CSV table of C-alpha atoms and ligand atoms in Angstrom, one decimal:
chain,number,residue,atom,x,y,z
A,1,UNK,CA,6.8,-55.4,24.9
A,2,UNK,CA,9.1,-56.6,22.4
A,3,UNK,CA,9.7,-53.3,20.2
A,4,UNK,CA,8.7,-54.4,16.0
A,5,UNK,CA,11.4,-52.0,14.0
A,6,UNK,CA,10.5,-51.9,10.6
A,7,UNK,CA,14.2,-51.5,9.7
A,8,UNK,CA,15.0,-55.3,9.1
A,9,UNK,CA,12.1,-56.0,6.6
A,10,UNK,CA,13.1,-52.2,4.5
A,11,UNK,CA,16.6,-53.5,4.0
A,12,UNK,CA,15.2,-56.9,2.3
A,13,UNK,CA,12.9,-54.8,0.4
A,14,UNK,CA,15.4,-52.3,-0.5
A,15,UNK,CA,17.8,-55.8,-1.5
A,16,UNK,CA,14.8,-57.4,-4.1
A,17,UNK,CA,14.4,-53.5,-5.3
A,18,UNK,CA,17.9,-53.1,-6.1
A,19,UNK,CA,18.3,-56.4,-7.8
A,20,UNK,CA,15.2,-55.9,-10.1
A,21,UNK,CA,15.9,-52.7,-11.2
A,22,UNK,CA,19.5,-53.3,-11.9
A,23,UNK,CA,18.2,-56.8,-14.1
A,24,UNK,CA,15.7,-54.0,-15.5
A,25,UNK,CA,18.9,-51.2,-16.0
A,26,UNK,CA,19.9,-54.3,-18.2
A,27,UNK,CA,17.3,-53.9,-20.3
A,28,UNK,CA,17.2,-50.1,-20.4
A,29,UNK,CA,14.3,-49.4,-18.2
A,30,UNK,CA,14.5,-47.4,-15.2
A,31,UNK,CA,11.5,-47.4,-13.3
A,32,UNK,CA,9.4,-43.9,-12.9
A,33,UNK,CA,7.1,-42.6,-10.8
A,34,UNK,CA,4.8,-38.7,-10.4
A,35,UNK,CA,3.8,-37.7,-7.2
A,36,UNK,CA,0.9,-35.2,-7.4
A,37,UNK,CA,0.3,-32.3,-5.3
A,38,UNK,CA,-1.9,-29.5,-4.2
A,39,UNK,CA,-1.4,-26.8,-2.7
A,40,UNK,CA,1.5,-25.8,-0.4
A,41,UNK,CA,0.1,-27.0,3.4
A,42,UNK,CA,3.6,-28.3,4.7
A,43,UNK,CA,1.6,-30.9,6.9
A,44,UNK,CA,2.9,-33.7,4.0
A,45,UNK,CA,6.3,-32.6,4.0
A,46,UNK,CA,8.4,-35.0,5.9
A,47,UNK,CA,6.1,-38.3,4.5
A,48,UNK,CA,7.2,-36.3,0.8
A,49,UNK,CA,10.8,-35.9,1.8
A,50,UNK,CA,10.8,-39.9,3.1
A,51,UNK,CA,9.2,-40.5,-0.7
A,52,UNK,CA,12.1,-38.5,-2.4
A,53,UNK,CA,14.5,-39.7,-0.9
A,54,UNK,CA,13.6,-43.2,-1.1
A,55,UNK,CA,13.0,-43.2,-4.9
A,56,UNK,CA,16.9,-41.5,-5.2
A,57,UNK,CA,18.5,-44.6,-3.4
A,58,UNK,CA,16.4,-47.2,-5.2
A,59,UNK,CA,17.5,-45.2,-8.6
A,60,UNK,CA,13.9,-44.6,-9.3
A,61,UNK,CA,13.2,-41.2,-11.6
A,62,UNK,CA,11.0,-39.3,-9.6
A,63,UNK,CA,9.0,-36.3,-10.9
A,64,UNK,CA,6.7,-33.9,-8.7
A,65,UNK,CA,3.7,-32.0,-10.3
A,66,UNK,CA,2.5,-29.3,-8.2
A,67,UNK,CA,-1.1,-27.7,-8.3
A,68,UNK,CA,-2.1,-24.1,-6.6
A,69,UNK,CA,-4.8,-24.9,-4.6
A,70,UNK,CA,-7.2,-23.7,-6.4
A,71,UNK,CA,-6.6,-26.4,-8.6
A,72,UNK,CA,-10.3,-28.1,-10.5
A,73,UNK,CA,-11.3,-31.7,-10.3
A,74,UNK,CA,-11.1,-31.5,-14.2
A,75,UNK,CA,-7.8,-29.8,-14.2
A,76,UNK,CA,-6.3,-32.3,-12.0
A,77,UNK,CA,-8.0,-35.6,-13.3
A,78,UNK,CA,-6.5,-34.2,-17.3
A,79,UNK,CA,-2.9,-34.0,-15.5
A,80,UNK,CA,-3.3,-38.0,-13.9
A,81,UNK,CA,-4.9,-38.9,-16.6
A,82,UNK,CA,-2.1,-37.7,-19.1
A,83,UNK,CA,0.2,-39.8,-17.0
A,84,UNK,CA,-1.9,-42.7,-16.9
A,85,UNK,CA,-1.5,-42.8,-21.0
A,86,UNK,CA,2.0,-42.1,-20.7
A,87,UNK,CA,3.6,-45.7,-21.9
A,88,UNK,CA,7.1,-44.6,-20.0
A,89,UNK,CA,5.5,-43.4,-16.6
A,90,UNK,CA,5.1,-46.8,-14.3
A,91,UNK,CA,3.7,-45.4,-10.9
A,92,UNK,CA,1.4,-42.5,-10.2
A,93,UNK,CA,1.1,-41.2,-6.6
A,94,UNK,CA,-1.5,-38.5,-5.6
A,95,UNK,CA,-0.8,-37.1,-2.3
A,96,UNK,CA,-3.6,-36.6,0.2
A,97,UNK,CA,-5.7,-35.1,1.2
A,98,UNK,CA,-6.9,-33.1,-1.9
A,99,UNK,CA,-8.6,-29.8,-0.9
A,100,UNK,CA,-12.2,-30.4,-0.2
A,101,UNK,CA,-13.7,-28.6,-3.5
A,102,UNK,CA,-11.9,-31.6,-5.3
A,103,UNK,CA,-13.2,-35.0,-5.7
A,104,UNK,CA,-10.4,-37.3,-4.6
A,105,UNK,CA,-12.4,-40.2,-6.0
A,106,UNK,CA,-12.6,-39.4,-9.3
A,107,UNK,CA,-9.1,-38.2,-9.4
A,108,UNK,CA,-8.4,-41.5,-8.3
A,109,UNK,CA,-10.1,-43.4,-11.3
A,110,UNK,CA,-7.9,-41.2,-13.5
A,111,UNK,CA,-4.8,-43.3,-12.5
A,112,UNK,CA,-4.3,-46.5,-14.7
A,113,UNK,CA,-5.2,-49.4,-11.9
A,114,UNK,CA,-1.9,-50.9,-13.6
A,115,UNK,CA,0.0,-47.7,-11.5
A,116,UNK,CA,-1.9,-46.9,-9.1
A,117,UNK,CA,1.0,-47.8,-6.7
A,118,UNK,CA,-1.0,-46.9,-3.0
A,119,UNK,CA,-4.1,-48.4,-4.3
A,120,UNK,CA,-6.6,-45.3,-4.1
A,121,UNK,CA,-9.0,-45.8,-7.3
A,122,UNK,CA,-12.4,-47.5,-6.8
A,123,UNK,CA,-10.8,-50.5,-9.4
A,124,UNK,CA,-7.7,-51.3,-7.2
A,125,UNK,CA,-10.2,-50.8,-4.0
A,126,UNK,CA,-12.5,-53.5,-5.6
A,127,UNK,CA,-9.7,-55.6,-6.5
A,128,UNK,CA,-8.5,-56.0,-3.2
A,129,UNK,CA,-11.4,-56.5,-2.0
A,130,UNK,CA,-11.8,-59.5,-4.0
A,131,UNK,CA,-8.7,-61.2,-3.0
A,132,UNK,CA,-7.5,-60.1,-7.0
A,133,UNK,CA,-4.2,-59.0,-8.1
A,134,UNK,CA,-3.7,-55.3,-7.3
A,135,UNK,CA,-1.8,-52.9,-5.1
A,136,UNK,CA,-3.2,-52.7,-1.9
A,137,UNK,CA,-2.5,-49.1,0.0
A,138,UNK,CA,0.8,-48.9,1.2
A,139,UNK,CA,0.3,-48.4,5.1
A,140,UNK,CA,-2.2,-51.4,5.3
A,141,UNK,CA,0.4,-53.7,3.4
A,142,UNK,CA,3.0,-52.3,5.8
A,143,UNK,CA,1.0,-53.5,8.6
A,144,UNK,CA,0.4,-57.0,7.5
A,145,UNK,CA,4.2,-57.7,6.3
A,146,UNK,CA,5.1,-56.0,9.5
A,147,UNK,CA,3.3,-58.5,11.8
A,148,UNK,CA,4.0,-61.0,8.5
A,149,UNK,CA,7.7,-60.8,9.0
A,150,UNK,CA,7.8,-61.1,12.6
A,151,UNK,CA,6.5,-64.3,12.0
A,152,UNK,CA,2.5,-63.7,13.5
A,153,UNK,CA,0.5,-66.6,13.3
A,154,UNK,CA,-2.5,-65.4,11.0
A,155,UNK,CA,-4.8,-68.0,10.6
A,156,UNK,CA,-7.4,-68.0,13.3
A,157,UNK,CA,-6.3,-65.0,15.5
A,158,UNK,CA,-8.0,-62.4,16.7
A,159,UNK,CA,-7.3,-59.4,14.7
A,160,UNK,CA,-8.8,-55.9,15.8
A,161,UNK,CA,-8.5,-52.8,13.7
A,162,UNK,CA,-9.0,-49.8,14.9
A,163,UNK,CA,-10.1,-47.7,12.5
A,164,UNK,CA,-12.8,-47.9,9.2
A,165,UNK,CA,-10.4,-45.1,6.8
A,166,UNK,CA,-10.2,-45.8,3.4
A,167,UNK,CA,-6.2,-45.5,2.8
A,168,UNK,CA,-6.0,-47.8,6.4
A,169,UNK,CA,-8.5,-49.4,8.5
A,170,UNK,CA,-10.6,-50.9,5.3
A,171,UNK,CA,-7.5,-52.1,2.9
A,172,UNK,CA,-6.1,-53.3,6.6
A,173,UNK,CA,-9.4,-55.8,7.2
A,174,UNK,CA,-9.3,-57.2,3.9
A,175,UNK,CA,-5.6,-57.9,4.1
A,176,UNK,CA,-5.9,-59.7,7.5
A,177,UNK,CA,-8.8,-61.5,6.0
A,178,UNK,CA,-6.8,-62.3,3.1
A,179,UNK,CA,-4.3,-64.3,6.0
A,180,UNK,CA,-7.6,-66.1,7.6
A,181,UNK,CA,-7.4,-63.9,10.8
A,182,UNK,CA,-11.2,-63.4,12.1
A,183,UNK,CA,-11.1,-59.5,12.0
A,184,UNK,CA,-12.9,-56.7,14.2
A,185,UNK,CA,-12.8,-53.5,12.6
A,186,UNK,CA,-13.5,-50.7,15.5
A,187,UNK,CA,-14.2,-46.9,15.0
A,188,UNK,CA,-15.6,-44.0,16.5
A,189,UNK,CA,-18.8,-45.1,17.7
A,190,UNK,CA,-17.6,-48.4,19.0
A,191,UNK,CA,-19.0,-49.3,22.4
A,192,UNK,CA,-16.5,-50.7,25.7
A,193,UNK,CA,-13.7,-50.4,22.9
A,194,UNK,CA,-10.9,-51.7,25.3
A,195,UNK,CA,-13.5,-54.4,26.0
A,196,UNK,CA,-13.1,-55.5,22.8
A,197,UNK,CA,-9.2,-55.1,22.0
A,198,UNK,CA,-8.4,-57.1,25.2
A,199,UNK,CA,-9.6,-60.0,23.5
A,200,UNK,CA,-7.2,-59.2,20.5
A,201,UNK,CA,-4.3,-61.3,19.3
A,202,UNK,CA,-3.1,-58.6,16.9
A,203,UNK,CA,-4.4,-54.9,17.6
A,204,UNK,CA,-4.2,-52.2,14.1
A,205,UNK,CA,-4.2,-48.9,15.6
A,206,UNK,CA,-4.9,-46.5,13.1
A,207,UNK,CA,-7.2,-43.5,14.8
A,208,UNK,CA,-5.7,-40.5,14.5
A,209,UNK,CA,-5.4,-39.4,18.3
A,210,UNK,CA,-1.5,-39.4,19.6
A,211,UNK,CA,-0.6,-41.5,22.5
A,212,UNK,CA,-4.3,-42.5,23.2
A,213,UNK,CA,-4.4,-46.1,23.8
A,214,UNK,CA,-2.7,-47.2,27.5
A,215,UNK,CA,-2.0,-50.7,28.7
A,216,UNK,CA,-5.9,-50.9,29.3
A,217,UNK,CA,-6.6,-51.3,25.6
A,218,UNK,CA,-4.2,-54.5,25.2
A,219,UNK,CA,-3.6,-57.9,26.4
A,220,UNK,CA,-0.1,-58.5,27.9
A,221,UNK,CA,1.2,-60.8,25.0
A,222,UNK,CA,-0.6,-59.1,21.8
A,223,UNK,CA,1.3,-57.7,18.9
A,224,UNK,CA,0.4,-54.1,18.7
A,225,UNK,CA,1.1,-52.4,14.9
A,226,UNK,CA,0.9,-48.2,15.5
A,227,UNK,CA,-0.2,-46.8,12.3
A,228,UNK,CA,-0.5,-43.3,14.2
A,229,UNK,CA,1.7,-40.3,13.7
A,230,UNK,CA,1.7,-37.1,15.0
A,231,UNK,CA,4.4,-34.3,16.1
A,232,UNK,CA,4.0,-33.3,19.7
A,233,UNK,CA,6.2,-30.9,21.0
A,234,UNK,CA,8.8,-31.6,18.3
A,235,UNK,CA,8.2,-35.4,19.2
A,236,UNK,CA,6.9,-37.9,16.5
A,237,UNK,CA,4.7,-40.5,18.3
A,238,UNK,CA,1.9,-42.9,17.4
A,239,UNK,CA,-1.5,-43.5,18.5
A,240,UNK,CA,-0.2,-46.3,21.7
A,241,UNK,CA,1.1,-44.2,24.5
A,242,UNK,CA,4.8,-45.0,25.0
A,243,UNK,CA,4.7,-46.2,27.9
A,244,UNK,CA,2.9,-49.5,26.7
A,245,UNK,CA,6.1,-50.4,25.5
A,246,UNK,CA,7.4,-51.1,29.3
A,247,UNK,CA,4.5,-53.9,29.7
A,248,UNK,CA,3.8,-57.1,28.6
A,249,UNK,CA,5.7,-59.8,26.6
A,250,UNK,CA,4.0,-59.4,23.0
A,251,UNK,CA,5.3,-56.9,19.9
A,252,UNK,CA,4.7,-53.1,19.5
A,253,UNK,CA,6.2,-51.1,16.7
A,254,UNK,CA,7.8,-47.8,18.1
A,255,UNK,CA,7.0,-44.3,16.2
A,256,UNK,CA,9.2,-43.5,14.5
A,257,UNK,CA,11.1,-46.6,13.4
A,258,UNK,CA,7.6,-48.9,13.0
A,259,UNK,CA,5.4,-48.9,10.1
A,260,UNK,CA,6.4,-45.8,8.5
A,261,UNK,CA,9.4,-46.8,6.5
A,262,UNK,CA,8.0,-49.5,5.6
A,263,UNK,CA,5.3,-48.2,3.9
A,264,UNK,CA,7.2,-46.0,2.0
A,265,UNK,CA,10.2,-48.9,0.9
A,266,UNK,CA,6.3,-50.5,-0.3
A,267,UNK,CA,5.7,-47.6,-2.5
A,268,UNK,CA,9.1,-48.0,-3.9
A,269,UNK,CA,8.6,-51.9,-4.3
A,270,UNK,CA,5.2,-51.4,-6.3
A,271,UNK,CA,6.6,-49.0,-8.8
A,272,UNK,CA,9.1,-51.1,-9.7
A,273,UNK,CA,6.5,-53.8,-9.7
A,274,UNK,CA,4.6,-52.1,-12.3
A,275,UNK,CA,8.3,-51.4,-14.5
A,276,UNK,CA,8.8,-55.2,-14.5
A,277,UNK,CA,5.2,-56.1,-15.4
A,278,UNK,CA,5.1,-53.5,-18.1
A,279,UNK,CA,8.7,-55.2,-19.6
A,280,UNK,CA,7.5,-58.3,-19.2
A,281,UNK,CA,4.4,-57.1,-21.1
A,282,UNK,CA,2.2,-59.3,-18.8
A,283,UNK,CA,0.2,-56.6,-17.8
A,284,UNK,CA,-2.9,-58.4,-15.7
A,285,UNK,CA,-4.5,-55.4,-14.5
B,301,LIG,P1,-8.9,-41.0,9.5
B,301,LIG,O1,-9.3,-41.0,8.1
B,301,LIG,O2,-9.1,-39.7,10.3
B,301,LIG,O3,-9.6,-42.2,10.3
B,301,LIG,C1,-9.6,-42.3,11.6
B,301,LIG,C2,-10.4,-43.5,12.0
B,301,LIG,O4,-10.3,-43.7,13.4
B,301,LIG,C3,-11.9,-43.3,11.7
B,301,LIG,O5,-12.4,-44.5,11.2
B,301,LIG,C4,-12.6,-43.0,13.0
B,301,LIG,O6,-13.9,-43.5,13.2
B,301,LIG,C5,-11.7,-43.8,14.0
B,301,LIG,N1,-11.7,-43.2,15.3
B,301,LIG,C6,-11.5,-41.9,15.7
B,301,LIG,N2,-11.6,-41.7,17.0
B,301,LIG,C7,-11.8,-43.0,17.5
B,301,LIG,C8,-11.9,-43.5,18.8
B,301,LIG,N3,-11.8,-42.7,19.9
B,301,LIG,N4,-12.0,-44.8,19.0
B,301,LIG,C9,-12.1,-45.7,17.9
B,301,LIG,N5,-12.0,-45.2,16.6
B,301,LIG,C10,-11.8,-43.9,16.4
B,301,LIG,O7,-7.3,-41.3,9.7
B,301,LIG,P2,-6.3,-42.2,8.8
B,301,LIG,O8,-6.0,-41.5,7.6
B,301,LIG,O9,-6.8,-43.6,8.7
B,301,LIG,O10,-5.0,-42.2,9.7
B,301,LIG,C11,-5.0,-42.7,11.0
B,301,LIG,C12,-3.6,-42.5,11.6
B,301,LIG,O11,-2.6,-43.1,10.8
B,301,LIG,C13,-3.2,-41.0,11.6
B,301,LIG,O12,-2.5,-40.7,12.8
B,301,LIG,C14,-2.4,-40.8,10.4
B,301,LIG,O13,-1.4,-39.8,10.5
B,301,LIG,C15,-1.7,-42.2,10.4
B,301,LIG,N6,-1.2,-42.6,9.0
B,301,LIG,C16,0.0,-43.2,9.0
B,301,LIG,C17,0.6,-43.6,7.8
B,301,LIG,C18,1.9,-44.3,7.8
B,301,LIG,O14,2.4,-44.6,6.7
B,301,LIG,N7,2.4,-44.7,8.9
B,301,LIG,C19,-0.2,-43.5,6.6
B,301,LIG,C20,-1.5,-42.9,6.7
B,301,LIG,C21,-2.0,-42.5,7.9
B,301,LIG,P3,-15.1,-42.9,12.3
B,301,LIG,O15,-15.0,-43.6,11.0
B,301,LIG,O16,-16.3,-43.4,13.1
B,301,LIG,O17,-15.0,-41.5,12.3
């Protein structure tokens, strides 16, 4: 396999971020964004530390709010929501997942569609879903300009996902859609599953179980996009064992280096989306 390094399409992104929000310094906007957070489970950390770090080089003013875990739906949903009304606050991020006494959904439809910059409310869900103007969830955007920027021919393939989650197998299918790829989504009660992906031109993998998927699961010349990430003995790898990458002719994006970045120069891209729609005072959402 050919490896698919998300580093060549973060430093365009990062290129049309810096030019917009220098045109938008201009004009005396510099674009915002809240992260919420709840509790103090460290399991978050590093994808927090990629986000922070990210919105310093981009010049983006980045605030945290943090929550004790015992933290109520109403509490939380009065802190977004306060947010939401803020005129000066352009991108609201609500890190996941929320304890289980807490409904993440309606904490979700607290954040103004308009900001909701890794599409998580039921509006920007529905949106999507409807082919409308919104901002899809990070990771499955990733995936799509990923496999967009490496030039995959969409229209008619074969696309399997693997995986029905809200934040990535679901936002993934309607994205591929979107391109005119006939999609299979796949999860856990899938039958012959490697029966299935072998068929694939373009394979999602985004299950949750590190290293999993061997050479059985893929055709020689499909592009493989890893959405998995997990720390094995001080190792970061993905869903696809490693040693797919020594077979084959197609694409597979490597863990770390693949999707990850990308979805988080995304994040950075959407807030400064919503900045320029705000000054443009266009807002269609
Ligand atoms: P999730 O909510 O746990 O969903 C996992 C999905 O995989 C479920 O739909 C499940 O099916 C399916 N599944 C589980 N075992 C399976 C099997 N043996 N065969 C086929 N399908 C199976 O996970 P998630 O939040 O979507 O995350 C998936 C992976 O992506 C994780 O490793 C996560 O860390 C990673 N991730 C990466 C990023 C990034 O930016 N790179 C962002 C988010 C998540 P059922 O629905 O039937 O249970």
């Amino acid at each position: 396999m050919i490896p698919l390094f998300g580093a060549d399409l973060v430093a365009r992104i990062r290129d049309d971020i810096a030019l917009d929000v220098e045109a938008l310094g201009a004009k005396g906007i510099r674009p915002r964004l809240v992260v919420f957070l709840v509790g103090d489970d460290d399991s978050g950390a590093s994808y927090r530390k990629s986000i922070v770090k990210a919105a310093e080089r981009s010049d983006i003013e980045y605030e945290e709010r943090f929550f004790p875990v015992s933290v109520s739906t109403a509490e939380l949903v009065k802190a977004v929501a306060e947010q939401s009304h803020d005129p000066m606050m352009h991108g609201i991020l609500l890190q996941t997942p929320l304890p289980p006494h807490i409904d993440a959904n309606i904490v979700a439809d607290a954040i103004d569609p308009s900001k909701d910059i890794d599409g998580l409310g039921s509006c920007s869900v529905g949106r999507l879903q409807l082919g409308l103007d919104c901002f899809p969830p990070a990771t499955a955007e990733a995936v799509v300009r990923l496999a967009e920027f490496a030039e995959f021919p969409f229209r008619g393939a074969h696309a399997v996902v693997l995986g029905r989650s809200n934040i990535v197998g679901k936002p993934c299918a309607a994205l591929l859609l979107q391109r005119n790829a006939t999609v299979t989504i796949c999860h856990s009660r899938t039958r012959d599953l490697w029966a299935v992906t072998q068929k694939a031109d373009l394979v999602v993998v985004g299950v949750g179980k590190a290293e999993f998927f061997g050479k059985k699961y893929f055709r020689p010349d499909a592009f493989i996009i890893d959405v998995g990430i997990h720390v094995v003995e001080g190792r970061l790898v993905g869903d696809v064992d490693g040693s797919v990458m020594k077979f084959g002719t197609g694409r597979l994006t490597p863990v770390p280096g693949g999707v990850g970045p990308v979805t988080t120069a995304l994040l950075m891209e959407h807030v400064v989306t919503a900045a320029k729609r705000v000054e443009m005072s266009s807002k269609v959402f």
